[in-house]
Amino acid sequence: MRSKTDVELSGRTAHAAPQARQYRAKRDLPQGGLRPTEDVEEIEITGMSPKATFECGQCFRWDADESGADSCSYSGVAFGKTARVYERDGKVLLEASPGDFEAVWRDYFDLDEDYAAIREKVGIDGHMRRAAEFGAGIRILRQDRWEALCSFIISQCNNIPRIKKIISALCANFGEEIAAGVYSFPSAERLAALTEPDLAPLRAGYRAKYIIGAARAFAEGRELDTAEKLLELEGVGKKVASCVALFGLHDLDAFPIDTWVKKALAKRFSPDFDPKIFSPYAGVAQQYMFYYERSGVLEND
DNA sequence: AACCAGGCGCATA
DNA sequence: TATGCGCATGGT
């Protein structure tokens, strides 16, 4: 079975194998900035599309950079670190502080998983093969458990631009400034010390109560390492719990059913279709379905 | 200007 | 088990 330990900054479960050499350090940029922390290293990563990975709805803290209309460059924050991922000369490059790759990003981007093999397994019919092909560059990010829980509580009955806006305000108000104008995701402990009115500036509506409640449960050390346990939190139902399982616990078999996936299931599969057919990668299949359905390339209705 | 968004909790049948 | 409603807010 899967490890229940948190993914945090260190030990990955060692299915590390052959394709572990998907990356290589390239260079350091010239220093001369004001701070030594402006040194960065560039690392090539393969089998990953920034657009697909950051826009398939699994995360809310990566944004396309302005520069050059379609430069396909994203900047984001995770585990208190910043990075930029972009394409150049047909390669995907990760730009981050030296040391952060091994400490954070290698694990975060799930670089040891063989997604080509997973796509093969979930391509059970024409539609799924097309969906998997369309989302081929998606990697399921190993996100922080608390961040995933809090983020998907906010996501309920909300649209993605506003979800990002609320989370951004949450970080700016209660996170730590880790770089100029860049904030970490606030810890559960920090939010646990707040009360509902403190969250008013976020404009999170009825979700504020759920955020505080979840923060307190998490900070108190309640066991929240399965979807079943997460379900006991107020404001966490099946959908949010399975999103947290998939993105925060890296349970690749969790299958969140939202409006888009519900639509896909109704329109493109037989009434008695059981997503368990995708096991143990139902969650990855779900992401392909979601990203494909939401993309707009499926004209028909 | 309605309609609805990666829902949930609760009431009712 | 299944459906319906209110909930806060604002994007499209």
PDB file of N, CA, C and O in Angstrom, chain A residues 103-149:
ATOM      1  N   ALA A 103      15.681  19.301  -2.526  1.00  0.00           N
ATOM      2  CA  ALA A 103      14.940  19.435  -1.269  1.00  0.00           C
ATOM      3  C   ALA A 103      13.431  19.440  -1.490  1.00  0.00           C
ATOM      4  O   ALA A 103      12.682  18.954  -0.652  1.00  0.00           O
ATOM      5  N   VAL A 104      13.001  20.000  -2.592  1.00  0.00           N
ATOM      6  CA  VAL A 104      11.567  20.199  -2.796  1.00  0.00           C
ATOM      7  C   VAL A 104      11.053  19.726  -4.155  1.00  0.00           C
ATOM      8  O   VAL A 104      10.162  18.876  -4.235  1.00  0.00           O
ATOM      9  N   TRP A 105      11.616  20.261  -5.211  1.00  0.00           N
ATOM     10  CA  TRP A 105      10.948  20.170  -6.511  1.00  0.00           C
ATOM     11  C   TRP A 105      10.953  18.791  -7.138  1.00  0.00           C
ATOM     12  O   TRP A 105      10.014  18.399  -7.806  1.00  0.00           O
ATOM     13  N   ARG A 106      11.993  18.029  -6.932  1.00  0.00           N
ATOM     14  CA  ARG A 106      12.068  16.691  -7.517  1.00  0.00           C
ATOM     15  C   ARG A 106      10.903  15.861  -7.019  1.00  0.00           C
ATOM     16  O   ARG A 106      10.248  15.145  -7.769  1.00  0.00           O
ATOM     17  N   ASP A 107      10.638  16.002  -5.749  1.00  0.00           N
ATOM     18  CA  ASP A 107       9.525  15.283  -5.148  1.00  0.00           C
ATOM     19  C   ASP A 107       8.196  15.914  -5.561  1.00  0.00           C
ATOM     20  O   ASP A 107       7.275  15.214  -5.979  1.00  0.00           O
ATOM     21  N   TYR A 108       8.119  17.221  -5.469  1.00  0.00           N
ATOM     22  CA  TYR A 108       6.876  17.957  -5.772  1.00  0.00           C
ATOM     23  C   TYR A 108       6.354  17.624  -7.162  1.00  0.00           C
ATOM     24  O   TYR A 108       5.155  17.414  -7.348  1.00  0.00           O
ATOM     25  N   PHE A 109       7.243  17.565  -8.130  1.00  0.00           N
ATOM     26  CA  PHE A 109       6.811  17.296  -9.502  1.00  0.00           C
ATOM     27  C   PHE A 109       6.711  15.808  -9.811  1.00  0.00           C
ATOM     28  O   PHE A 109       6.445  15.437 -10.945  1.00  0.00           O
ATOM     29  N   ASP A 110       6.896  14.990  -8.813  1.00  0.00           N
ATOM     30  CA  ASP A 110       6.682  13.555  -8.952  1.00  0.00           C
ATOM     31  C   ASP A 110       7.485  12.985 -10.115  1.00  0.00           C
ATOM     32  O   ASP A 110       6.969  12.218 -10.926  1.00  0.00           O
ATOM     33  N   LEU A 111       8.739  13.379 -10.165  1.00  0.00           N
ATOM     34  CA  LEU A 111       9.537  13.073 -11.343  1.00  0.00           C
ATOM     35  C   LEU A 111       9.915  11.605 -11.501  1.00  0.00           C
ATOM     36  O   LEU A 111      10.401  11.206 -12.545  1.00  0.00           O
ATOM     37  N   ASP A 112       9.685  10.818 -10.488  1.00  0.00           N
ATOM     38  CA  ASP A 112      10.050   9.406 -10.617  1.00  0.00           C
ATOM     39  C   ASP A 112       8.903   8.523 -11.079  1.00  0.00           C
ATOM     40  O   ASP A 112       9.069   7.320 -11.237  1.00  0.00           O
ATOM     41  N   GLU A 113       7.741   9.114 -11.273  1.00  0.00           N
ATOM     42  CA  GLU A 113       6.605   8.313 -11.733  1.00  0.00           C
ATOM     43  C   GLU A 113       6.606   8.237 -13.257  1.00  0.00           C
ATOM     44  O   GLU A 113       6.920   9.207 -13.942  1.00  0.00           O
ATOM     45  N   ASP A 114       6.242   7.082 -13.760  1.00  0.00           N
ATOM     46  CA  ASP A 114       6.213   6.857 -15.210  1.00  0.00           C
ATOM     47  C   ASP A 114       4.807   7.120 -15.747  1.00  0.00           C
ATOM     48  O   ASP A 114       3.973   6.220 -15.789  1.00  0.00           O
ATOM     49  N   TYR A 115       4.570   8.353 -16.146  1.00  0.00           N
ATOM     50  CA  TYR A 115       3.222   8.721 -16.585  1.00  0.00           C
ATOM     51  C   TYR A 115       2.857   8.131 -17.944  1.00  0.00           C
ATOM     52  O   TYR A 115       1.673   7.947 -18.234  1.00  0.00           O
ATOM     53  N   ALA A 116       3.839   7.840 -18.759  1.00  0.00           N
ATOM     54  CA  ALA A 116       3.532   7.199 -20.036  1.00  0.00           C
ATOM     55  C   ALA A 116       2.891   5.836 -19.786  1.00  0.00           C
ATOM     56  O   ALA A 116       1.933   5.439 -20.457  1.00  0.00           O
ATOM     57  N   ALA A 117       3.405   5.141 -18.799  1.00  0.00           N
ATOM     58  CA  ALA A 117       2.853   3.827 -18.462  1.00  0.00           C
ATOM     59  C   ALA A 117       1.436   3.970 -17.904  1.00  0.00           C
ATOM     60  O   ALA A 117       0.551   3.157 -18.198  1.00  0.00           O
ATOM     61  N   ILE A 118       1.221   5.011 -17.116  1.00  0.00           N
ATOM     62  CA  ILE A 118      -0.121   5.236 -16.561  1.00  0.00           C
ATOM     63  C   ILE A 118      -1.111   5.572 -17.670  1.00  0.00           C
ATOM     64  O   ILE A 118      -2.231   5.057 -17.697  1.00  0.00           O
ATOM     65  N   ARG A 119      -0.693   6.408 -18.605  1.00  0.00           N
ATOM     66  CA  ARG A 119      -1.585   6.760 -19.722  1.00  0.00           C
ATOM     67  C   ARG A 119      -1.986   5.521 -20.506  1.00  0.00           C
ATOM     68  O   ARG A 119      -3.124   5.376 -20.934  1.00  0.00           O
ATOM     69  N   GLU A 120      -1.021   4.638 -20.646  1.00  0.00           N
ATOM     70  CA  GLU A 120      -1.301   3.386 -21.347  1.00  0.00           C
ATOM     71  C   GLU A 120      -2.397   2.598 -20.624  1.00  0.00           C
ATOM     72  O   GLU A 120      -3.332   2.086 -21.215  1.00  0.00           O
ATOM     73  N   LYS A 121      -2.282   2.562 -19.306  1.00  0.00           N
ATOM     74  CA  LYS A 121      -3.229   1.775 -18.506  1.00  0.00           C
ATOM     75  C   LYS A 121      -4.622   2.375 -18.467  1.00  0.00           C
ATOM     76  O   LYS A 121      -5.618   1.646 -18.414  1.00  0.00           O
ATOM     77  N   VAL A 122      -4.718   3.699 -18.432  1.00  0.00           N
ATOM     78  CA  VAL A 122      -6.049   4.302 -18.307  1.00  0.00           C
ATOM     79  C   VAL A 122      -6.710   4.536 -19.668  1.00  0.00           C
ATOM     80  O   VAL A 122      -7.877   4.911 -19.734  1.00  0.00           O
ATOM     81  N   GLY A 123      -5.974   4.297 -20.735  1.00  0.00           N
ATOM     82  CA  GLY A 123      -6.545   4.478 -22.069  1.00  0.00           C
ATOM     83  C   GLY A 123      -7.422   3.307 -22.469  1.00  0.00           C
ATOM     84  O   GLY A 123      -7.133   2.575 -23.391  1.00  0.00           O
ATOM     85  N   ILE A 124      -8.531   3.184 -21.763  1.00  0.00           N
ATOM     86  CA  ILE A 124      -9.384   2.002 -21.926  1.00  0.00           C
ATOM     87  C   ILE A 124     -10.294   2.069 -23.138  1.00  0.00           C
ATOM     88  O   ILE A 124     -10.844   1.058 -23.552  1.00  0.00           O
ATOM     89  N   ASP A 125     -10.481   3.276 -23.671  1.00  0.00           N
ATOM     90  CA  ASP A 125     -11.308   3.407 -24.873  1.00  0.00           C
ATOM     91  C   ASP A 125     -10.837   4.624 -25.668  1.00  0.00           C
ATOM     92  O   ASP A 125      -9.879   5.290 -25.271  1.00  0.00           O
ATOM     93  N   GLY A 126     -11.518   4.904 -26.744  1.00  0.00           N
ATOM     94  CA  GLY A 126     -11.103   6.003 -27.610  1.00  0.00           C
ATOM     95  C   GLY A 126     -11.088   7.333 -26.887  1.00  0.00           C
ATOM     96  O   GLY A 126     -10.138   8.107 -26.996  1.00  0.00           O
ATOM     97  N   HIS A 127     -12.156   7.570 -26.144  1.00  0.00           N
ATOM     98  CA  HIS A 127     -12.225   8.851 -25.446  1.00  0.00           C
ATOM     99  C   HIS A 127     -11.100   9.008 -24.440  1.00  0.00           C
ATOM    100  O   HIS A 127     -10.459  10.055 -24.359  1.00  0.00           O
ATOM    101  N   MET A 128     -10.852   7.982 -23.658  1.00  0.00           N
ATOM    102  CA  MET A 128      -9.804   8.077 -22.641  1.00  0.00           C
ATOM    103  C   MET A 128      -8.414   8.166 -23.267  1.00  0.00           C
ATOM    104  O   MET A 128      -7.537   8.831 -22.723  1.00  0.00           O
ATOM    105  N   ARG A 129      -8.234   7.509 -24.412  1.00  0.00           N
ATOM    106  CA  ARG A 129      -6.935   7.642 -25.069  1.00  0.00           C
ATOM    107  C   ARG A 129      -6.733   9.068 -25.565  1.00  0.00           C
ATOM    108  O   ARG A 129      -5.635   9.626 -25.456  1.00  0.00           O
ATOM    109  N   ARG A 130      -7.809   9.667 -26.081  1.00  0.00           N
ATOM    110  CA  ARG A 130      -7.692  11.060 -26.524  1.00  0.00           C
ATOM    111  C   ARG A 130      -7.485  12.000 -25.340  1.00  0.00           C
ATOM    112  O   ARG A 130      -6.679  12.928 -25.404  1.00  0.00           O
ATOM    113  N   ALA A 131      -8.211  11.738 -24.267  1.00  0.00           N
ATOM    114  CA  ALA A 131      -8.067  12.580 -23.071  1.00  0.00           C
ATOM    115  C   ALA A 131      -6.657  12.485 -22.504  1.00  0.00           C
ATOM    116  O   ALA A 131      -6.048  13.495 -22.127  1.00  0.00           O
ATOM    117  N   ALA A 132      -6.130  11.275 -22.450  1.00  0.00           N
ATOM    118  CA  ALA A 132      -4.785  11.069 -21.913  1.00  0.00           C
ATOM    119  C   ALA A 132      -3.736  11.714 -22.816  1.00  0.00           C
ATOM    120  O   ALA A 132      -2.755  12.287 -22.338  1.00  0.00           O
ATOM    121  N   GLU A 133      -3.977  11.631 -24.096  1.00  0.00           N
ATOM    122  CA  GLU A 133      -3.052  12.262 -25.044  1.00  0.00           C
ATOM    123  C   GLU A 133      -3.082  13.783 -24.873  1.00  0.00           C
ATOM    124  O   GLU A 133      -2.053  14.453 -24.832  1.00  0.00           O
ATOM    125  N   PHE A 134      -4.300  14.304 -24.729  1.00  0.00           N
ATOM    126  CA  PHE A 134      -4.465  15.757 -24.568  1.00  0.00           C
ATOM    127  C   PHE A 134      -3.770  16.252 -23.295  1.00  0.00           C
ATOM    128  O   PHE A 134      -3.173  17.325 -23.281  1.00  0.00           O
ATOM    129  N   GLY A 135      -3.869  15.473 -22.249  1.00  0.00           N
ATOM    130  CA  GLY A 135      -3.275  15.891 -20.970  1.00  0.00           C
ATOM    131  C   GLY A 135      -1.970  15.190 -20.680  1.00  0.00           C
ATOM    132  O   GLY A 135      -1.565  15.062 -19.513  1.00  0.00           O
ATOM    133  N   ALA A 136      -1.292  14.760 -21.726  1.00  0.00           N
ATOM    134  CA  ALA A 136      -0.102  13.932 -21.551  1.00  0.00           C
ATOM    135  C   ALA A 136       0.944  14.550 -20.624  1.00  0.00           C
ATOM    136  O   ALA A 136       1.663  13.833 -19.943  1.00  0.00           O
ATOM    137  N   GLY A 137       1.027  15.859 -20.597  1.00  0.00           N
ATOM    138  CA  GLY A 137       2.068  16.493 -19.779  1.00  0.00           C
ATOM    139  C   GLY A 137       1.677  16.736 -18.337  1.00  0.00           C
ATOM    140  O   GLY A 137       2.431  17.334 -17.581  1.00  0.00           O
ATOM    141  N   ILE A 138       0.489  16.254 -17.952  1.00  0.00           N
ATOM    142  CA  ILE A 138       0.069  16.452 -16.561  1.00  0.00           C
ATOM    143  C   ILE A 138       0.882  15.556 -15.631  1.00  0.00           C
ATOM    144  O   ILE A 138       1.025  14.365 -15.875  1.00  0.00           O
ATOM    145  N   ARG A 139       1.400  16.133 -14.578  1.00  0.00           N
ATOM    146  CA  ARG A 139       1.969  15.349 -13.481  1.00  0.00           C
ATOM    147  C   ARG A 139       1.191  15.705 -12.238  1.00  0.00           C
ATOM    148  O   ARG A 139       0.882  16.874 -12.010  1.00  0.00           O
ATOM    149  N   ILE A 140       0.843  14.720 -11.454  1.00  0.00           N
ATOM    150  CA  ILE A 140       0.126  14.986 -10.212  1.00  0.00           C
ATOM    151  C   ILE A 140       1.126  15.489  -9.174  1.00  0.00           C
ATOM    152  O   ILE A 140       1.999  14.739  -8.746  1.00  0.00           O
ATOM    153  N   LEU A 141       0.983  16.742  -8.826  1.00  0.00           N
ATOM    154  CA  LEU A 141       1.927  17.361  -7.900  1.00  0.00           C
ATOM    155  C   LEU A 141       1.752  16.799  -6.492  1.00  0.00           C
ATOM    156  O   LEU A 141       0.631  16.587  -6.037  1.00  0.00           O
ATOM    157  N   ARG A 142       2.869  16.581  -5.825  1.00  0.00           N
ATOM    158  CA  ARG A 142       2.800  16.143  -4.419  1.00  0.00           C
ATOM    159  C   ARG A 142       2.732  17.388  -3.560  1.00  0.00           C
ATOM    160  O   ARG A 142       3.736  17.883  -3.059  1.00  0.00           O
ATOM    161  N   GLN A 143       1.528  17.877  -3.374  1.00  0.00           N
ATOM    162  CA  GLN A 143       1.337  19.133  -2.669  1.00  0.00           C
ATOM    163  C   GLN A 143       1.333  18.939  -1.164  1.00  0.00           C
ATOM    164  O   GLN A 143       1.096  17.843  -0.655  1.00  0.00           O
ATOM    165  N   ASP A 144       1.542  20.020  -0.468  1.00  0.00           N
ATOM    166  CA  ASP A 144       1.472  20.000   0.996  1.00  0.00           C
ATOM    167  C   ASP A 144       0.050  19.636   1.429  1.00  0.00           C
ATOM    168  O   ASP A 144      -0.925  20.150   0.883  1.00  0.00           O
ATOM    169  N   ARG A 145      -0.043  18.778   2.410  1.00  0.00           N
ATOM    170  CA  ARG A 145      -1.342  18.250   2.829  1.00  0.00           C
ATOM    171  C   ARG A 145      -2.266  19.348   3.364  1.00  0.00           C
ATOM    172  O   ARG A 145      -3.450  19.409   3.017  1.00  0.00           O
ATOM    173  N   TRP A 146      -1.729  20.193   4.193  1.00  0.00           N
ATOM    174  CA  TRP A 146      -2.555  21.258   4.763  1.00  0.00           C
ATOM    175  C   TRP A 146      -2.989  22.259   3.672  1.00  0.00           C
ATOM    176  O   TRP A 146      -4.134  22.676   3.607  1.00  0.00           O
ATOM    177  N   GLU A 147      -2.061  22.599   2.820  1.00  0.00           N
ATOM    178  CA  GLU A 147      -2.407  23.530   1.742  1.00  0.00           C
ATOM    179  C   GLU A 147      -3.501  22.953   0.848  1.00  0.00           C
ATOM    180  O   GLU A 147      -4.432  23.652   0.436  1.00  0.00           O
ATOM    181  N   ALA A 148      -3.388  21.670   0.550  1.00  0.00           N
ATOM    182  CA  ALA A 148      -4.405  21.034  -0.293  1.00  0.00           C
ATOM    183  C   ALA A 148      -5.758  21.039   0.403  1.00  0.00           C
ATOM    184  O   ALA A 148      -6.786  21.355  -0.204  1.00  0.00           O
ATOM    185  N   LEU A 149      -5.765  20.705   1.683  1.00  0.00           N
ATOM    186  CA  LEU A 149      -7.021  20.682   2.426  1.00  0.00           C
ATOM    187  C   LEU A 149      -7.673  22.064   2.448  1.00  0.00           C
ATOM    188  O   LEU A 149      -8.849  22.225   2.092  1.00  0.00           O
TER     189      LEU A 149
END
